[in-house]
Amino acid sequence: MLKSLSLSVVSAAAVLALTGAPAAPSAPAAATAARTRSAAADPLGPGPFHRRLDPLAGTWKATKYNYLLGGDGKPVVSRDITVKTRWIAKTGGRFLEEEAEGVLGGHPYYRLGILGFSTIDRRYEWTTFDSVTPTAMTYRGPALAEIGNVLSLPGTFTDPGVLGPEYAGKTIPMRTVITIRSDDRHTFDLYFTPPGRPERLVDRVVYTRKTK
């Protein structure tokens, strides 16, 4: 009996050696599976639309083109801005925090932004606070059924006069367009639409991932 059992064990070991034991899932595959299980267990938790924002996390060199500070259609350009973007763990990974610091137009520049996806409204939401604008800038996108590389998020703000004295105090439609070009490059474009005038690009930021 003992001899028969030993032979069975040896035979099983030989079969496994020839065919290969089932491989453990790779780390990325395991992480994706874990997120899928988490989303199924909590439909209001982070899901695929949050994961589409993963390429935005990291440390970036930002080149900023601001057309409001420039003249004759030429922007003021800053290549001295560093951006650090991270998922906020204490929100359950629901929101990205972007913190930018550098110099714009010869003056210190700072911006804090919060980007997330509302699983209730099925939309991306983006709010910023900076050292130039005297108000929070909030954008809420349309309800989405599919995940894409381009996020168009509209909003409005009260103009303090940046578009000219004739617009001071008026509500101005605005729109931020986030284009995820790759894991190492993306852009944020800001558009304003003054009353009675066409939409115009007022600010563009090109993000290039820092490798060092």
PDB file of N, CA, C and O in Angstrom, residues 158-194:
ATOM      1  N   THR A 158     -16.791  83.745 -13.107  1.00  0.00           N
ATOM      2  CA  THR A 158     -17.064  85.179 -13.120  1.00  0.00           C
ATOM      3  C   THR A 158     -15.775  85.907 -13.452  1.00  0.00           C
ATOM      4  O   THR A 158     -14.788  85.805 -12.723  1.00  0.00           O
ATOM      5  N   ASP A 159     -15.781  86.628 -14.564  1.00  0.00           N
ATOM      6  CA  ASP A 159     -14.559  87.268 -15.047  1.00  0.00           C
ATOM      7  C   ASP A 159     -14.186  88.464 -14.157  1.00  0.00           C
ATOM      8  O   ASP A 159     -14.971  89.395 -14.002  1.00  0.00           O
ATOM      9  N   PRO A 160     -12.979  88.452 -13.590  1.00  0.00           N
ATOM     10  CA  PRO A 160     -12.531  89.615 -12.808  1.00  0.00           C
ATOM     11  C   PRO A 160     -11.992  90.736 -13.689  1.00  0.00           C
ATOM     12  O   PRO A 160     -11.565  91.769 -13.187  1.00  0.00           O
ATOM     13  N   GLY A 161     -12.032  90.505 -15.017  1.00  0.00           N
ATOM     14  CA  GLY A 161     -11.539  91.506 -15.947  1.00  0.00           C
ATOM     15  C   GLY A 161     -10.388  91.036 -16.802  1.00  0.00           C
ATOM     16  O   GLY A 161      -9.802  91.828 -17.545  1.00  0.00           O
ATOM     17  N   VAL A 162     -10.059  89.744 -16.751  1.00  0.00           N
ATOM     18  CA  VAL A 162      -8.915  89.236 -17.515  1.00  0.00           C
ATOM     19  C   VAL A 162      -9.160  89.279 -19.022  1.00  0.00           C
ATOM     20  O   VAL A 162      -8.211  89.346 -19.808  1.00  0.00           O
ATOM     21  N   LEU A 163     -10.430  89.248 -19.434  1.00  0.00           N
ATOM     22  CA  LEU A 163     -10.753  89.307 -20.855  1.00  0.00           C
ATOM     23  C   LEU A 163     -10.963  90.750 -21.332  1.00  0.00           C
ATOM     24  O   LEU A 163     -11.231  90.993 -22.505  1.00  0.00           O
ATOM     25  N   GLY A 164     -10.839  91.681 -20.426  1.00  0.00           N
ATOM     26  CA  GLY A 164     -11.056  93.085 -20.759  1.00  0.00           C
ATOM     27  C   GLY A 164     -12.060  93.687 -19.803  1.00  0.00           C
ATOM     28  O   GLY A 164     -12.926  92.982 -19.252  1.00  0.00           O
ATOM     29  N   PRO A 165     -12.002  94.992 -19.557  1.00  0.00           N
ATOM     30  CA  PRO A 165     -12.893  95.632 -18.583  1.00  0.00           C
ATOM     31  C   PRO A 165     -14.367  95.488 -18.925  1.00  0.00           C
ATOM     32  O   PRO A 165     -15.219  95.505 -18.030  1.00  0.00           O
ATOM     33  N   GLU A 166     -14.693  95.333 -20.199  1.00  0.00           N
ATOM     34  CA  GLU A 166     -16.100  95.204 -20.587  1.00  0.00           C
ATOM     35  C   GLU A 166     -16.717  93.886 -20.134  1.00  0.00           C
ATOM     36  O   GLU A 166     -17.950  93.738 -20.102  1.00  0.00           O
ATOM     37  N   TYR A 167     -15.872  92.906 -19.765  1.00  0.00           N
ATOM     38  CA  TYR A 167     -16.394  91.605 -19.330  1.00  0.00           C
ATOM     39  C   TYR A 167     -16.333  91.419 -17.814  1.00  0.00           C
ATOM     40  O   TYR A 167     -16.779  90.385 -17.300  1.00  0.00           O
ATOM     41  N   ALA A 168     -15.810  92.384 -17.104  1.00  0.00           N
ATOM     42  CA  ALA A 168     -15.672  92.264 -15.647  1.00  0.00           C
ATOM     43  C   ALA A 168     -17.038  92.034 -14.997  1.00  0.00           C
ATOM     44  O   ALA A 168     -18.005  92.754 -15.275  1.00  0.00           O
ATOM     45  N   GLY A 169     -17.104  90.991 -14.155  1.00  0.00           N
ATOM     46  CA  GLY A 169     -18.342  90.675 -13.458  1.00  0.00           C
ATOM     47  C   GLY A 169     -19.304  89.799 -14.243  1.00  0.00           C
ATOM     48  O   GLY A 169     -20.345  89.396 -13.703  1.00  0.00           O
ATOM     49  N   LYS A 170     -18.982  89.490 -15.479  1.00  0.00           N
ATOM     50  CA  LYS A 170     -19.875  88.674 -16.302  1.00  0.00           C
ATOM     51  C   LYS A 170     -19.510  87.190 -16.194  1.00  0.00           C
ATOM     52  O   LYS A 170     -18.368  86.824 -15.945  1.00  0.00           O
ATOM     53  N   THR A 171     -20.523  86.344 -16.385  1.00  0.00           N
ATOM     54  CA  THR A 171     -20.323  84.895 -16.361  1.00  0.00           C
ATOM     55  C   THR A 171     -19.796  84.442 -17.722  1.00  0.00           C
ATOM     56  O   THR A 171     -20.421  84.699 -18.756  1.00  0.00           O
ATOM     57  N   ILE A 172     -18.644  83.785 -17.698  1.00  0.00           N
ATOM     58  CA  ILE A 172     -17.974  83.375 -18.932  1.00  0.00           C
ATOM     59  C   ILE A 172     -17.950  81.850 -19.034  1.00  0.00           C
ATOM     60  O   ILE A 172     -17.440  81.171 -18.133  1.00  0.00           O
ATOM     61  N   PRO A 173     -18.495  81.268 -20.097  1.00  0.00           N
ATOM     62  CA  PRO A 173     -18.349  79.826 -20.310  1.00  0.00           C
ATOM     63  C   PRO A 173     -16.880  79.473 -20.549  1.00  0.00           C
ATOM     64  O   PRO A 173     -16.136  80.226 -21.193  1.00  0.00           O
ATOM     65  N   MET A 174     -16.467  78.332 -20.013  1.00  0.00           N
ATOM     66  CA  MET A 174     -15.087  77.879 -20.193  1.00  0.00           C
ATOM     67  C   MET A 174     -15.096  76.369 -20.397  1.00  0.00           C
ATOM     68  O   MET A 174     -16.105  75.692 -20.167  1.00  0.00           O
ATOM     69  N   ARG A 175     -13.956  75.842 -20.807  1.00  0.00           N
ATOM     70  CA  ARG A 175     -13.869  74.402 -21.067  1.00  0.00           C
ATOM     71  C   ARG A 175     -12.421  73.970 -20.950  1.00  0.00           C
ATOM     72  O   ARG A 175     -11.531  74.604 -21.519  1.00  0.00           O
ATOM     73  N   THR A 176     -12.181  72.905 -20.198  1.00  0.00           N
ATOM     74  CA  THR A 176     -10.852  72.279 -20.149  1.00  0.00           C
ATOM     75  C   THR A 176     -10.897  70.983 -20.953  1.00  0.00           C
ATOM     76  O   THR A 176     -11.815  70.168 -20.791  1.00  0.00           O
ATOM     77  N   VAL A 177      -9.915  70.807 -21.813  1.00  0.00           N
ATOM     78  CA  VAL A 177      -9.798  69.577 -22.608  1.00  0.00           C
ATOM     79  C   VAL A 177      -8.507  68.878 -22.196  1.00  0.00           C
ATOM     80  O   VAL A 177      -7.416  69.435 -22.348  1.00  0.00           O
ATOM     81  N   ILE A 178      -8.654  67.673 -21.649  1.00  0.00           N
ATOM     82  CA  ILE A 178      -7.511  66.863 -21.232  1.00  0.00           C
ATOM     83  C   ILE A 178      -7.291  65.786 -22.285  1.00  0.00           C
ATOM     84  O   ILE A 178      -8.195  64.993 -22.560  1.00  0.00           O
ATOM     85  N   THR A 179      -6.109  65.770 -22.880  1.00  0.00           N
ATOM     86  CA  THR A 179      -5.803  64.785 -23.916  1.00  0.00           C
ATOM     87  C   THR A 179      -4.666  63.892 -23.423  1.00  0.00           C
ATOM     88  O   THR A 179      -3.542  64.358 -23.211  1.00  0.00           O
ATOM     89  N   ILE A 180      -4.971  62.609 -23.226  1.00  0.00           N
ATOM     90  CA  ILE A 180      -3.978  61.641 -22.777  1.00  0.00           C
ATOM     91  C   ILE A 180      -3.327  61.049 -24.031  1.00  0.00           C
ATOM     92  O   ILE A 180      -3.892  60.183 -24.693  1.00  0.00           O
ATOM     93  N   ARG A 181      -2.133  61.534 -24.360  1.00  0.00           N
ATOM     94  CA  ARG A 181      -1.471  61.126 -25.594  1.00  0.00           C
ATOM     95  C   ARG A 181      -0.680  59.829 -25.434  1.00  0.00           C
ATOM     96  O   ARG A 181      -0.547  59.055 -26.382  1.00  0.00           O
ATOM     97  N   SER A 182      -0.138  59.618 -24.244  1.00  0.00           N
ATOM     98  CA  SER A 182       0.582  58.386 -23.935  1.00  0.00           C
ATOM     99  C   SER A 182       0.780  58.349 -22.429  1.00  0.00           C
ATOM    100  O   SER A 182       0.337  59.250 -21.710  1.00  0.00           O
ATOM    101  N   ASP A 183       1.466  57.313 -21.940  1.00  0.00           N
ATOM    102  CA  ASP A 183       1.757  57.242 -20.512  1.00  0.00           C
ATOM    103  C   ASP A 183       2.746  58.323 -20.074  1.00  0.00           C
ATOM    104  O   ASP A 183       2.872  58.601 -18.882  1.00  0.00           O
ATOM    105  N   ASP A 184       3.455  58.925 -21.035  1.00  0.00           N
ATOM    106  CA  ASP A 184       4.510  59.883 -20.703  1.00  0.00           C
ATOM    107  C   ASP A 184       4.237  61.300 -21.194  1.00  0.00           C
ATOM    108  O   ASP A 184       5.092  62.179 -21.076  1.00  0.00           O
ATOM    109  N   ARG A 185       3.054  61.532 -21.745  1.00  0.00           N
ATOM    110  CA  ARG A 185       2.765  62.859 -22.285  1.00  0.00           C
ATOM    111  C   ARG A 185       1.256  63.093 -22.339  1.00  0.00           C
ATOM    112  O   ARG A 185       0.509  62.229 -22.790  1.00  0.00           O
ATOM    113  N   HIS A 186       0.827  64.265 -21.852  1.00  0.00           N
ATOM    114  CA  HIS A 186      -0.570  64.668 -21.983  1.00  0.00           C
ATOM    115  C   HIS A 186      -0.655  66.183 -21.996  1.00  0.00           C
ATOM    116  O   HIS A 186       0.320  66.883 -21.706  1.00  0.00           O
ATOM    117  N   THR A 187      -1.825  66.717 -22.362  1.00  0.00           N
ATOM    118  CA  THR A 187      -2.007  68.161 -22.432  1.00  0.00           C
ATOM    119  C   THR A 187      -3.307  68.560 -21.748  1.00  0.00           C
ATOM    120  O   THR A 187      -4.278  67.804 -21.729  1.00  0.00           O
ATOM    121  N   PHE A 188      -3.298  69.766 -21.173  1.00  0.00           N
ATOM    122  CA  PHE A 188      -4.493  70.404 -20.632  1.00  0.00           C
ATOM    123  C   PHE A 188      -4.687  71.714 -21.405  1.00  0.00           C
ATOM    124  O   PHE A 188      -3.823  72.597 -21.363  1.00  0.00           O
ATOM    125  N   ASP A 189      -5.796  71.850 -22.111  1.00  0.00           N
ATOM    126  CA  ASP A 189      -6.104  73.066 -22.853  1.00  0.00           C
ATOM    127  C   ASP A 189      -7.315  73.748 -22.213  1.00  0.00           C
ATOM    128  O   ASP A 189      -8.327  73.099 -21.931  1.00  0.00           O
ATOM    129  N   LEU A 190      -7.214  75.062 -22.004  1.00  0.00           N
ATOM    130  CA  LEU A 190      -8.301  75.837 -21.402  1.00  0.00           C
ATOM    131  C   LEU A 190      -8.838  76.831 -22.428  1.00  0.00           C
ATOM    132  O   LEU A 190      -8.071  77.597 -23.024  1.00  0.00           O
ATOM    133  N   TYR A 191     -10.172  76.814 -22.612  1.00  0.00           N
ATOM    134  CA  TYR A 191     -10.836  77.701 -23.566  1.00  0.00           C
ATOM    135  C   TYR A 191     -11.846  78.587 -22.836  1.00  0.00           C
ATOM    136  O   TYR A 191     -12.534  78.133 -21.919  1.00  0.00           O
ATOM    137  N   PHE A 192     -11.940  79.839 -23.260  1.00  0.00           N
ATOM    138  CA  PHE A 192     -12.979  80.758 -22.799  1.00  0.00           C
ATOM    139  C   PHE A 192     -13.860  81.140 -23.984  1.00  0.00           C
ATOM    140  O   PHE A 192     -13.375  81.209 -25.127  1.00  0.00           O
ATOM    141  N   THR A 193     -15.146  81.413 -23.707  1.00  0.00           N
ATOM    142  CA  THR A 193     -16.064  81.894 -24.738  1.00  0.00           C
ATOM    143  C   THR A 193     -16.702  83.194 -24.266  1.00  0.00           C
ATOM    144  O   THR A 193     -17.738  83.188 -23.592  1.00  0.00           O
ATOM    145  N   PRO A 194     -16.094  84.342 -24.576  1.00  0.00           N
ATOM    146  CA  PRO A 194     -16.675  85.628 -24.180  1.00  0.00           C
ATOM    147  C   PRO A 194     -18.039  85.828 -24.847  1.00  0.00           C
ATOM    148  O   PRO A 194     -18.265  85.348 -25.969  1.00  0.00           O
TER     149      PRO A 194
END
